[in-house]
Coordinates of C-alpha atoms and ligand atoms in Angstrom, one line a residue:
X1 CA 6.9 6.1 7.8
X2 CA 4.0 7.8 9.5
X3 CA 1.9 7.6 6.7
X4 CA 2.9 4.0 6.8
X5 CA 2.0 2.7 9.8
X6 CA -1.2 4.1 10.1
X7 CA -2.8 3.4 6.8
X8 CA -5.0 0.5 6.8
X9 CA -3.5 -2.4 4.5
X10 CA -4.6 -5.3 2.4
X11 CA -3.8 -8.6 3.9
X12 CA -1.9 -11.2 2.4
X13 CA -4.6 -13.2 1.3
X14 CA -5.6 -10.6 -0.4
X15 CA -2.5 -10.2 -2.5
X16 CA -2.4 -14.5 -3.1
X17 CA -5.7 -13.7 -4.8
X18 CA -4.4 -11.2 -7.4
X19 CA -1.1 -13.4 -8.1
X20 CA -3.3 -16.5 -8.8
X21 CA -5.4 -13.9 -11.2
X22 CA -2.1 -13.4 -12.8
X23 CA -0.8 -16.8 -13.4
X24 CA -4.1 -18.2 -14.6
X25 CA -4.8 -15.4 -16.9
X26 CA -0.8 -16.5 -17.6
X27 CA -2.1 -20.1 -18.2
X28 CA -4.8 -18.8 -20.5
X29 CA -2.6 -17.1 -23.1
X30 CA -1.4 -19.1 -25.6
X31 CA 2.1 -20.5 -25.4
X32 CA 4.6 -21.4 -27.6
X33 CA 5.6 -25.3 -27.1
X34 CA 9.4 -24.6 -26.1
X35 CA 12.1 -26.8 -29.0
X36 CA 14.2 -29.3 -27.6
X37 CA 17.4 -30.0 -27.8
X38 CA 18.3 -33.8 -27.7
X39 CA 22.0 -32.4 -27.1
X40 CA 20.9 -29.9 -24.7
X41 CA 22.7 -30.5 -21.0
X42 CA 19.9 -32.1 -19.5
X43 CA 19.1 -34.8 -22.2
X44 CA 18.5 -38.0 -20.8
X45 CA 16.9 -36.6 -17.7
X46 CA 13.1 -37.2 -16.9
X47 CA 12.4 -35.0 -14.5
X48 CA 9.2 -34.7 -12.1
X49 CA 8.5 -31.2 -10.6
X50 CA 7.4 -30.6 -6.6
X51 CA 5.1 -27.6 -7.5
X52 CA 4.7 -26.6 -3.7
X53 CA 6.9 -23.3 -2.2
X54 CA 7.7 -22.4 -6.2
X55 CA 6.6 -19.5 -8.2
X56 CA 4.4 -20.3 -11.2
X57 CA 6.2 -17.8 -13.1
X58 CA 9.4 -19.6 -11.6
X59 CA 8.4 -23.0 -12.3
X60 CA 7.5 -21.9 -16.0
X61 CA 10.7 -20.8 -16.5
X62 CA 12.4 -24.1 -15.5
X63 CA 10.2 -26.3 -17.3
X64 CA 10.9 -24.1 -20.2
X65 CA 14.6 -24.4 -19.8
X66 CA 14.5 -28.0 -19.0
X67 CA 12.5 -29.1 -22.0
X68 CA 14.6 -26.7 -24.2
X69 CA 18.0 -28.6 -23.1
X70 CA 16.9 -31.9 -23.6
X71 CA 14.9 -33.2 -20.8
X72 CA 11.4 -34.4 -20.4
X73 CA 9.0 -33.2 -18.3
X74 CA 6.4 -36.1 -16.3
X75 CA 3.3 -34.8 -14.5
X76 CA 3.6 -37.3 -12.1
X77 CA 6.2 -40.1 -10.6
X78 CA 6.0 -42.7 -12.5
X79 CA 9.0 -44.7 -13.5
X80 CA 10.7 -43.5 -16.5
X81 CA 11.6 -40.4 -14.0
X82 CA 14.8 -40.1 -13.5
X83 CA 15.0 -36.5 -10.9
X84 CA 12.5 -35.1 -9.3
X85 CA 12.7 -31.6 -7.7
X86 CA 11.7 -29.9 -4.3
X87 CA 12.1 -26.6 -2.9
X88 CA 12.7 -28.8 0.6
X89 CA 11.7 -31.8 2.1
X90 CA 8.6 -30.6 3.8
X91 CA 7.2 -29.3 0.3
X92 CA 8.4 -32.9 -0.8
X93 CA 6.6 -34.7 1.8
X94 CA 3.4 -32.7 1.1
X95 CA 3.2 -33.8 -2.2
X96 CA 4.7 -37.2 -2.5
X97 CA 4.1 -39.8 0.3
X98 CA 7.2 -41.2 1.5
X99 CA 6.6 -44.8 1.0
X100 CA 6.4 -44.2 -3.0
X101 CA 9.7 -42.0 -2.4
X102 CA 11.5 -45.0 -0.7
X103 CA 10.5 -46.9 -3.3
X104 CA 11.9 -44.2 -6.1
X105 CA 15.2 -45.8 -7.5
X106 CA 16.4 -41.5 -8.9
X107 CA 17.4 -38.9 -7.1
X108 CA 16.1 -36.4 -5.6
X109 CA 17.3 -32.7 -5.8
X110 CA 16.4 -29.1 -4.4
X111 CA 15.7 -26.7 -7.2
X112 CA 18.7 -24.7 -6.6
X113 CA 20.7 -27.5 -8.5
X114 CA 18.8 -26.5 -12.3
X115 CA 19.3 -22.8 -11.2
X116 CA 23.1 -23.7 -11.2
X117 CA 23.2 -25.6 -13.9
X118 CA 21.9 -23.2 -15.6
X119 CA 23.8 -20.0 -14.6
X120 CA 27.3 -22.1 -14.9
X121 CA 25.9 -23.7 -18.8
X122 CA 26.9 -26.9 -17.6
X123 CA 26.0 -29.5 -15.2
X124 CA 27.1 -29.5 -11.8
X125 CA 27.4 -32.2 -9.5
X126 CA 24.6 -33.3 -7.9
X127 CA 25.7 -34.5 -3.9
X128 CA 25.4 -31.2 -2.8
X129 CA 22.0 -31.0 -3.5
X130 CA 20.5 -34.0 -2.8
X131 CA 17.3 -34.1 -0.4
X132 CA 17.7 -36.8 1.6
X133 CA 15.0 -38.3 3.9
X134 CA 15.8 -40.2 7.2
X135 CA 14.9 -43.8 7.9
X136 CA 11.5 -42.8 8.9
X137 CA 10.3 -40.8 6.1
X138 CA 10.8 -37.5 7.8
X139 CA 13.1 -34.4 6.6
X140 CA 16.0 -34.8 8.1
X141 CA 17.0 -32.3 10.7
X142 CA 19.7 -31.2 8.8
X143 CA 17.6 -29.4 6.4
X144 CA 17.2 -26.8 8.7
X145 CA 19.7 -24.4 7.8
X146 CA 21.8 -23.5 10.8
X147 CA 20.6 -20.4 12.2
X148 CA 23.1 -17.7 11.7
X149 CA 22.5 -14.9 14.1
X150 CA 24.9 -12.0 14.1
X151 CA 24.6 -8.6 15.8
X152 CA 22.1 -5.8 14.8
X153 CA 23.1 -3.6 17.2
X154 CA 26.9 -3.3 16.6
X155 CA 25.5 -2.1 13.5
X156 CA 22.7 0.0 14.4
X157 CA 25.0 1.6 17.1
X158 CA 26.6 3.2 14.3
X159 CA 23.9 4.7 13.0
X160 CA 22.4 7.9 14.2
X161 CA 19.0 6.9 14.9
X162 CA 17.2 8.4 17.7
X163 CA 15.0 5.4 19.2
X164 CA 11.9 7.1 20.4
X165 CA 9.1 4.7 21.4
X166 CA 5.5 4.8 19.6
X167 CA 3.2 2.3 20.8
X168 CA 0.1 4.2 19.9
X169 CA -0.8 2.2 17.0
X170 CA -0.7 -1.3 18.8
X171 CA -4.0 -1.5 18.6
X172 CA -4.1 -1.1 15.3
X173 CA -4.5 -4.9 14.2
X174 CA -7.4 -4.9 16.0
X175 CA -9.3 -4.2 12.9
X176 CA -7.5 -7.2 10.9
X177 CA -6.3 -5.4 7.9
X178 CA -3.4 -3.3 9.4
X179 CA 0.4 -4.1 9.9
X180 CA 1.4 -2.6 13.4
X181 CA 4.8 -1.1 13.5
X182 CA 6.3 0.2 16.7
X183 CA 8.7 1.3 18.8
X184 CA 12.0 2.9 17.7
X185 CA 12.0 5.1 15.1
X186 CA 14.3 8.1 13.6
X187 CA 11.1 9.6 13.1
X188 CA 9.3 11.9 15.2
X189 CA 6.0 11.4 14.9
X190 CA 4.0 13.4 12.6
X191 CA 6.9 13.0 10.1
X192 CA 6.9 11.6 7.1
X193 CA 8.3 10.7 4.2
X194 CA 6.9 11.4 0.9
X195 CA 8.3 11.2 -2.6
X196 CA 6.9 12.5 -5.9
X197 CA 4.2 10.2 -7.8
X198 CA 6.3 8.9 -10.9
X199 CA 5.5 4.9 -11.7
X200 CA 7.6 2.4 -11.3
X201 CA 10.8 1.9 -13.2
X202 CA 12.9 -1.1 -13.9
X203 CA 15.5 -0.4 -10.9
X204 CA 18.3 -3.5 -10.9
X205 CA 18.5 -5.3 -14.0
X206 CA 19.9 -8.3 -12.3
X207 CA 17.4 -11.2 -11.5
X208 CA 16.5 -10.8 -7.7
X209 CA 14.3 -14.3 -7.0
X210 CA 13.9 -14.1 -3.4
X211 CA 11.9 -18.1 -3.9
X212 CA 15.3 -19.1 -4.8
X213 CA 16.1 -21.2 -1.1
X214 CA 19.3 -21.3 0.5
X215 CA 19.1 -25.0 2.4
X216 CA 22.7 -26.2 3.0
X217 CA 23.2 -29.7 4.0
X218 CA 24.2 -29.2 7.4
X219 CA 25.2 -32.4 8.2
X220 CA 27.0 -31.2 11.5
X221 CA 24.5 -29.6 13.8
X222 CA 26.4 -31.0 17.0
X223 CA 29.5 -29.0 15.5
X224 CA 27.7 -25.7 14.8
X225 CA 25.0 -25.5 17.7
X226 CA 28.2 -25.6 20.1
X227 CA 30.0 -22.8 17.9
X228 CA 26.6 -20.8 17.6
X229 CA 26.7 -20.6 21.4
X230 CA 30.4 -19.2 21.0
X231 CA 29.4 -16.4 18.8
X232 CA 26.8 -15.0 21.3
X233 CA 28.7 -15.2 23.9
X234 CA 31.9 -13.7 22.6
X235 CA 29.8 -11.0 21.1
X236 CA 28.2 -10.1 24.2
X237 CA 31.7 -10.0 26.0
X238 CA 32.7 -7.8 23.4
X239 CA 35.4 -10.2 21.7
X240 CA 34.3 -9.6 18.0
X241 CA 37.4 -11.0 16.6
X242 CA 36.7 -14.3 18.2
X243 CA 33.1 -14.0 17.8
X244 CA 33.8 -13.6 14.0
X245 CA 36.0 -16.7 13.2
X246 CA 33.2 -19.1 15.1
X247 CA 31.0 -17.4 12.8
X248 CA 33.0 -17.7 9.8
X249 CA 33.3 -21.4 10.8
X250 CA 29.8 -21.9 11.0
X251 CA 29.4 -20.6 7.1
X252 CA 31.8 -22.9 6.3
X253 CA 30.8 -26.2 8.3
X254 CA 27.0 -26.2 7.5
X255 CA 27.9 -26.1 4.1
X256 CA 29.5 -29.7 3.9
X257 CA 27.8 -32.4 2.5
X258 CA 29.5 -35.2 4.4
X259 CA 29.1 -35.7 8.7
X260 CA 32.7 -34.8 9.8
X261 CA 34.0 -38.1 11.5
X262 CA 37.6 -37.4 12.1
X263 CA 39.7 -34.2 12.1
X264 CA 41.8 -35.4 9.2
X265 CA 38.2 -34.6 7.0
X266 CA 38.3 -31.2 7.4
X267 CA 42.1 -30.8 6.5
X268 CA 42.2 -27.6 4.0
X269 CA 38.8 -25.7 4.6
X270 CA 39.3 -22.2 4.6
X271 CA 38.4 -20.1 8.2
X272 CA 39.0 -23.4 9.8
X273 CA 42.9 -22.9 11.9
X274 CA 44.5 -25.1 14.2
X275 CA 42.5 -24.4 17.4
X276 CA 39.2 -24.9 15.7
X277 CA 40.1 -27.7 14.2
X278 CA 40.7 -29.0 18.4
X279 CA 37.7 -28.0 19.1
X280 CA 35.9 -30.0 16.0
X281 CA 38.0 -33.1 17.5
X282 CA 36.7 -32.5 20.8
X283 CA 33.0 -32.5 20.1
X284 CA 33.6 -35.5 17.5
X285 CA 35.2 -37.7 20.4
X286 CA 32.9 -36.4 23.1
X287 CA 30.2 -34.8 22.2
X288 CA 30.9 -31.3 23.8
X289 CA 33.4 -28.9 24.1
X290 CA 35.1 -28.3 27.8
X291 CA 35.7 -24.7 26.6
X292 CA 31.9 -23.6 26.4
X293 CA 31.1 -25.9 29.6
X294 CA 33.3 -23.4 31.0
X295 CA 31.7 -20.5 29.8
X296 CA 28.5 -21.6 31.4
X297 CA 29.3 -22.6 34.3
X298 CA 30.6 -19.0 34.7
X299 CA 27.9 -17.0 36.2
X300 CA 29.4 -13.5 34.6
X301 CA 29.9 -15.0 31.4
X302 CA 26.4 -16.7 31.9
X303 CA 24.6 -13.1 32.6
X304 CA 26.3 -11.1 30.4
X305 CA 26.0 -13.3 27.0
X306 CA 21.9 -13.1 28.7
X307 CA 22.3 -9.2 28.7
X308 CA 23.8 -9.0 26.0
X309 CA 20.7 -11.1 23.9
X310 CA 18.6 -8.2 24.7
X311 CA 17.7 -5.9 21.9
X312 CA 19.5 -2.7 22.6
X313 CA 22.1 -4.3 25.0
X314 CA 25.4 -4.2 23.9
X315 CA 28.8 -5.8 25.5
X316 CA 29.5 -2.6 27.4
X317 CA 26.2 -1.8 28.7
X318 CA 25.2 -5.5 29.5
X319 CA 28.9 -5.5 31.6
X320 CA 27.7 -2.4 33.6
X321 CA 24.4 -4.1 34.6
X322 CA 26.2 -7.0 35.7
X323 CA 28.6 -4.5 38.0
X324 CA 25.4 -3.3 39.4
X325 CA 24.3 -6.5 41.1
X326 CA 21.6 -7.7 38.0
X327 CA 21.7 -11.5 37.4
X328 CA 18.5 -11.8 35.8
X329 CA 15.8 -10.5 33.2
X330 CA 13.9 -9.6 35.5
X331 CA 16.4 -7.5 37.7
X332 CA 16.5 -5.8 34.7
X333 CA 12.8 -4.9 34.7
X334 CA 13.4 -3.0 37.1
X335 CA 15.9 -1.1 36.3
X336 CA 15.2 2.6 36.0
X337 CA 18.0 3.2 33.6
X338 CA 17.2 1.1 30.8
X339 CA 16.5 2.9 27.2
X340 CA 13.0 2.8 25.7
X341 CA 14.9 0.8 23.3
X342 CA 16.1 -1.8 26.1
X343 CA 12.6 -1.9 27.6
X344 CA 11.2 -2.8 24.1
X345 CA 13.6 -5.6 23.9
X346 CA 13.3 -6.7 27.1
X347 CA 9.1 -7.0 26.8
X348 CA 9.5 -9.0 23.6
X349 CA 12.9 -10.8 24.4
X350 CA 11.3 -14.7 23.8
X351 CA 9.1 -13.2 21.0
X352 CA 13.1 -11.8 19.1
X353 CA 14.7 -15.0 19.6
X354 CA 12.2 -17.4 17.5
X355 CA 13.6 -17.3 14.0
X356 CA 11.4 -16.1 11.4
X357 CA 9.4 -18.5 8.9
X358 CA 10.4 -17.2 5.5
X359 CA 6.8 -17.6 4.1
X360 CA 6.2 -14.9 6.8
X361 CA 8.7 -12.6 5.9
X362 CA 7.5 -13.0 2.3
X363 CA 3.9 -12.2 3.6
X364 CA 5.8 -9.2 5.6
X365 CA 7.2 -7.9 2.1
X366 CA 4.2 -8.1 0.3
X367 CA 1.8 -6.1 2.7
X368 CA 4.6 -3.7 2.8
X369 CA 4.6 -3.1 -0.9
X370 CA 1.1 -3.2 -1.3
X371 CA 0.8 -0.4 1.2
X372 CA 3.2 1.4 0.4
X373 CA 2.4 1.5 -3.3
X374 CA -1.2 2.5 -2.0
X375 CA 0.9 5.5 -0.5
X376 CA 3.5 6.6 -2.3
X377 CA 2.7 4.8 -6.4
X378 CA 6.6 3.4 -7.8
X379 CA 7.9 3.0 -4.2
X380 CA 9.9 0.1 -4.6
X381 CA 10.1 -1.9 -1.2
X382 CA 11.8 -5.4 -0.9
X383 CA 13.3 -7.6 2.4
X384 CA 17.3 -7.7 2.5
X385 CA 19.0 -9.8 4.6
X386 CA 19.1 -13.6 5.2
X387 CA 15.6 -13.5 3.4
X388 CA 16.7 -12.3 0.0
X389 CA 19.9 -14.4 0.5
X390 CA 17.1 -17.0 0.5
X391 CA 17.5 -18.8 4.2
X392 CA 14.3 -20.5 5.1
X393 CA 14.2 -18.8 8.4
X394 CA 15.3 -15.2 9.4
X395 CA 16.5 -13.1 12.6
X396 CA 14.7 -10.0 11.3
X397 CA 12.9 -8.2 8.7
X398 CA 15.2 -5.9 7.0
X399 CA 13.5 -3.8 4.4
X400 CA 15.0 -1.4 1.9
X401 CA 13.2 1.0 0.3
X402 CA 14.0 3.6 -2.5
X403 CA 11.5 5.6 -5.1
X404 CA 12.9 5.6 -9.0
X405 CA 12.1 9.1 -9.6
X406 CA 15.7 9.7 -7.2
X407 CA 14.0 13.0 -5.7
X408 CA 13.4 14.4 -1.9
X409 CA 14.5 11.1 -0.3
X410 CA 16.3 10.6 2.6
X411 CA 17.2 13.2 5.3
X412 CA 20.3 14.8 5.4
X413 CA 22.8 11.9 5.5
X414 CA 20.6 10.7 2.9
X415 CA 19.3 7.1 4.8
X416 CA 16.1 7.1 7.1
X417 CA 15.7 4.0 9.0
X418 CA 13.4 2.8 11.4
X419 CA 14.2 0.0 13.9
X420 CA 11.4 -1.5 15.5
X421 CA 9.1 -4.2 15.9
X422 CA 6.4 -5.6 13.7
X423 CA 3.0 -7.6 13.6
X424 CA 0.1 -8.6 11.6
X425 CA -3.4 -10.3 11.5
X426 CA -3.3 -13.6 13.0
X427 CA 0.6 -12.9 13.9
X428 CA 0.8 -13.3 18.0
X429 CA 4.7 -12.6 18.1
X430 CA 6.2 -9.2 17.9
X431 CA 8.9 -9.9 15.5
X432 CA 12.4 -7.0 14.8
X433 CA 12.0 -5.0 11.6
X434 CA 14.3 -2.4 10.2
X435 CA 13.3 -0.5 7.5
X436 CA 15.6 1.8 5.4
X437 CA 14.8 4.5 2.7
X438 CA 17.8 4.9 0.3
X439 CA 17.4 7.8 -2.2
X440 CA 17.8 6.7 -5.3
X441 CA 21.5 7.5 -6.9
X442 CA 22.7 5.2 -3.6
X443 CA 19.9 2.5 -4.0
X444 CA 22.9 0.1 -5.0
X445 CA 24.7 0.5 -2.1
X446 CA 22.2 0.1 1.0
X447 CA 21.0 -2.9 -1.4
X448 CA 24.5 -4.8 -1.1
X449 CA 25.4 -3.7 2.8
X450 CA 22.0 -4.7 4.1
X451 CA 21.5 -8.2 1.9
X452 CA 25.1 -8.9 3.2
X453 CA 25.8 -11.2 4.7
X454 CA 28.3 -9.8 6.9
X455 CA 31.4 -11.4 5.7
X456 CA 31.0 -10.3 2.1
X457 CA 30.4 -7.0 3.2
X458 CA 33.6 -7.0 4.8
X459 CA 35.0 -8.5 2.0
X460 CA 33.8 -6.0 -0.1
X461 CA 34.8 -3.2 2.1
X462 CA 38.8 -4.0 2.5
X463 CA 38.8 -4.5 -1.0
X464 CA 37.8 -1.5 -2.0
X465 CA 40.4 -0.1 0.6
X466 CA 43.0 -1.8 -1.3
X467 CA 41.7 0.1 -3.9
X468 CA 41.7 3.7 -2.5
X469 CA 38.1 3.9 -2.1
X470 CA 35.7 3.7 1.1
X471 CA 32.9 1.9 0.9
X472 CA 29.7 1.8 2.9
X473 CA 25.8 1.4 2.8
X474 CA 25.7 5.1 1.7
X475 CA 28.5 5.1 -0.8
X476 CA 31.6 4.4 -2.5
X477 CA 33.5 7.6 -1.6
X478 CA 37.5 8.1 -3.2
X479 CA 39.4 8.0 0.0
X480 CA 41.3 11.5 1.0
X481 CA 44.5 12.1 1.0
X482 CA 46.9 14.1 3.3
X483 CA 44.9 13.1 6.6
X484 CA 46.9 10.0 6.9
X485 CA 43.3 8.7 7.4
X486 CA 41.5 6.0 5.1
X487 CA 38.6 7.0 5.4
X488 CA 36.5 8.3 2.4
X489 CA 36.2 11.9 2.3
X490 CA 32.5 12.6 3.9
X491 CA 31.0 15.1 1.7
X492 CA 32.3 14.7 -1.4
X493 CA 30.2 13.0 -3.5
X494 CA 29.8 8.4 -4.1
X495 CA 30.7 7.1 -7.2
X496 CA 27.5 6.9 -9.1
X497 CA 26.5 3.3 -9.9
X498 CA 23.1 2.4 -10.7
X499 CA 23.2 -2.1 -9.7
X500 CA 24.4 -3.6 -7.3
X501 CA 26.3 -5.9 -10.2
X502 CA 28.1 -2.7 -11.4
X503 CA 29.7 -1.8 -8.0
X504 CA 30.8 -5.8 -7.9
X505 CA 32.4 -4.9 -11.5
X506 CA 34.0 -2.1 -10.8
X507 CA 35.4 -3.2 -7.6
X508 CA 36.7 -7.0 -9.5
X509 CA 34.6 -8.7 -7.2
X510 CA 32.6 -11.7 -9.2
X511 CA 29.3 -11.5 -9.2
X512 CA 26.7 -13.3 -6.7
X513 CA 23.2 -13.6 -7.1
X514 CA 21.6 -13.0 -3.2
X515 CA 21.7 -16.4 -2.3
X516 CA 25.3 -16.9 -3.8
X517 CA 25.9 -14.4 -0.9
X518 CA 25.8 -16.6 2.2
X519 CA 29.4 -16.5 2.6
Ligands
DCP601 N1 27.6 -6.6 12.0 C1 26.9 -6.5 10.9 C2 25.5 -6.7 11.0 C3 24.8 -6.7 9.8 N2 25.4 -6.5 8.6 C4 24.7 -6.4 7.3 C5 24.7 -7.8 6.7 C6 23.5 -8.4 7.1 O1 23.1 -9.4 6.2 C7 22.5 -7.3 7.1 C8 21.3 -7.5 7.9 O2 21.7 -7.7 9.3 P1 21.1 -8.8 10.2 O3 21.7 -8.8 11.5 O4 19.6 -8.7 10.1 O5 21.6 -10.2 9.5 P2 20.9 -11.2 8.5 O6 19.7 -10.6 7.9 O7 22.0 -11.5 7.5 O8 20.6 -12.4 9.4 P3 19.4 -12.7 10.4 O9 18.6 -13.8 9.8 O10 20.0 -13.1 11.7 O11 18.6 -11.4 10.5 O12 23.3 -6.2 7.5 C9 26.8 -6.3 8.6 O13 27.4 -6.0 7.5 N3 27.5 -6.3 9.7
MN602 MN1 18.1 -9.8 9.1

């Protein structure tokens, strides 16, 4: 990581410039006028394209498909057109003005409808994915997917990372080409990681399109906002059970394409029981729910869900500063007991709690590569999380990194990780980034735990309990027998799987592309 952080690195402009290089020297080459099929599942359709927030090699692919199954492709709206598609209804807005859009008699779709289509070979319907605008011509709210935000540290307190603080190379964005890194790191400094020089080799062969956008509906904000609050606060008292089913709920509610009006709507949705289903009724009648008033009018609760928001803080820790007397942030401050990891989170506690821009993250992800290809040729580096399960705005940056050639990675339990904070040119906010070096043979494995999301994982994990196995970001280990325990035997040796699609097989689970994973 050393080596990392203090090389200098190209910035993302930089890299925009090569990939427009590519596609125009792309648009150069001659192509081959894709056949259509007047029988083709999308005959009948004439379809205008939102180019804005899409991949040309992405959009290429689309048009290709579209054309070959029948539809017909307009350069701009003009009547005859029957769909148009947008990544989202700011990319819409940029490219269409609204009044012309009021005026447009089709409908209008987010992209991830075609890729649907096209995985399932047939059409799907379309309510789910229609982009609707609000009497004023503006996106409505509801497009914003519902932050999710779930716990790093109950994680990361598993791990054995020693947090050790470098601040050293803050400076270094001074100069306008460098990424600064800092703060915790398993690393001491001086360290670092280094591979062999082999190129790059074709890693996963499933399709991983991080462009792809997750944008559920979301039609119930005043519903999930309130639950949102619930999961913080029962994870910060340390009630992860509870926490969980609010959080399951969540999934499950932003995903409907209607406004819940009465209870009765909501009847059979799965992670939705009895008292949740109260609650729902509550805030449908009244707006609020007595049960969180409750919670905040409680000045423990009140301090230690605050506490508890601090990076590095967990439910016991954030308890004990509470005993102490502290009320506030800055009580805390001053504090001589608090971690270098607490401090950190502390210093950039507003900066952590503003959600990501994807376009950042993406930014993020390619200065990353480029540098670290610059370091260490074939290093393959790409952004897990809620970015490659394609949300439009993230908690973090978690990146995963492996080398193909499968040699000298790793330290002895085989992961290195580095959890700290992150900025670039132009970037005022220190924003949370996790990176994490698989060696190659369990690639597949820190690739599904760390793209998650957390509920699949779980999923993931009890099934392959069922099926004598114990699975985890480092492994799918054959469980022992004769300790009574469950657990995996540590030592021997994971299952070898090369994709992330063959552990799915072997374990019966059906396949789910990243942004299929937001469970
Ligand atoms: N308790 C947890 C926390 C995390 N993870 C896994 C699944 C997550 O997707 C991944 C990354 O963790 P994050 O907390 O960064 O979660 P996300 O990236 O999914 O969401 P966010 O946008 O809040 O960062 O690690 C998990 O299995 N269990
Ligand atoms: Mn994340």
């Amino acid at each position: 990581m050393q080596a990392l952080k203090h090389r200098p690195l190209a910035s993302p402009w930089f890299l925009v410039e090569a990939i427009n290089k590519e596609s125009k020297r792309r648009k150069m080459a001659p192509k081959k006028k894709p056949e259509s099929d007047p029988s083709g599942m999308f005959s009948g359709m004439v379809v205008f394209l939102v180019p804005k927030g899409v991949q040309v090699r992405r959009l290429q692919i689309w048009k290709e498909r579209l054309v070959r199954m029948g539809a017909v492709i307009e350069e701009r709206l003009c009547k005859r057109v029957t769909h148009v598609f947008a990544m989202n209804s700011d990319t819409l807005l940029q490219q269409l003005d609204r009044e012309r859009l009021t005026r447009f008699k089709g409908r209008v779709l987010i992209y991830q409808w075609l890729e649907d289509c096209l995985k399932s070979g047939e059409i799907v319907p379309e309510d789910m994915y229609v982009l609707n605008l609000n009497s004023q011509g503006k996106p409505e709210k509801s497009w914003d997917p519902q932050p999710c935000q779930s716990d790093p540290q109950q994680l990361h307190n598993n791990k054995k990372t020693k947090y050790t603080e470098i601040i050293n190379n803050e400076s270094n964005d001074q100069g306008g080409k460098n990424v600064s890194l800092l703060s915790t790191s398993s690393h001491e400094e001086g360290d670092s990681l280094s591979y062999g020089n082999i190129r790059p080799q074709h890693l996963d062969s499933e399709s991983d399109d991080s462009s792809s956008s997750y944008c559920p509906p979301d039609q119930n904000k005043n519903i999930t906002e309130i639950f949102g609050k619930l999961v913080t606060i029962y994870r910060a008292l340390g009630d992860d059970r509870r926490s969980f089913s609010y959080y399951k709920a969540i999934a499950v509610i932003e995903k409907l394409p209607y406004k819940i009006e009465s209870a009765d709507q909501i009847n059979n949705l799965p992670s939705i029981g009895k008292s949740l289903k109260d609650h729902i009724q509550e805030i449908i009648t009244s707006g609020k729910l007595s049960k969180l008033e409750h919670f905040e009018a409680d000045e423990k609760v009140r301090t230690i869900s605050l506490f508890g928001e601090v990076w590095g803080i967990g439910p016991s820790t954030a308890l004990k500063l509470y005993e102490k007397g502290h009320r506030s942030l800055d009580d805390l401050r001053n504090d001589g007991s608090l971690t270098n990891a607490q401090k950190l989170g502390l210093k950039y506690f507003d900066d952590i709690r503003e959600r990501i821009p994807r376009h950042e993250v993406q930014d993020m992800e390619h200065i990353l590569q480029k540098a670290g290809e610059e370091v260490l040729p074939g290093v393959v580096i790409i952004c897990g999380g809620s970015y490659r399960r394609g949300k439009a705005t993230c908690g973090d940056i978690d990146i995963i990194i492996t080398h193909p050639d499968g040699q000298r990675q790793g330290s002895d339990s085989g992961v290195d990780t580095y959890f700290g904070f992150c900025t670039y040119p132009g970037q005022e906010l220190r924003r949370r980034i996790d990176l994490k070096v698989y060696p190659r043979q369990i690639y597949a494995f820190g690739l599904i735990a760390w793209t998650g999301n957390d509920v699949l994982n779980r999923r993931l994990r009890l099934l392959a309990e069922s099926k004598g196995f114990r699975l985890d970001d480092t492994g799918l280990f054959p469980a022992t027998h004769g300790s009574g325990s469950k657990r995996g035997a540590k030592g021997s040796a994971s299952l070898k799987f090369n994709t992330e699609k063959e552990v799915f097989h072997f374990l019966d689970f059906p396949w789910l592309e990243p942004h299929e994973r937001n469970l």
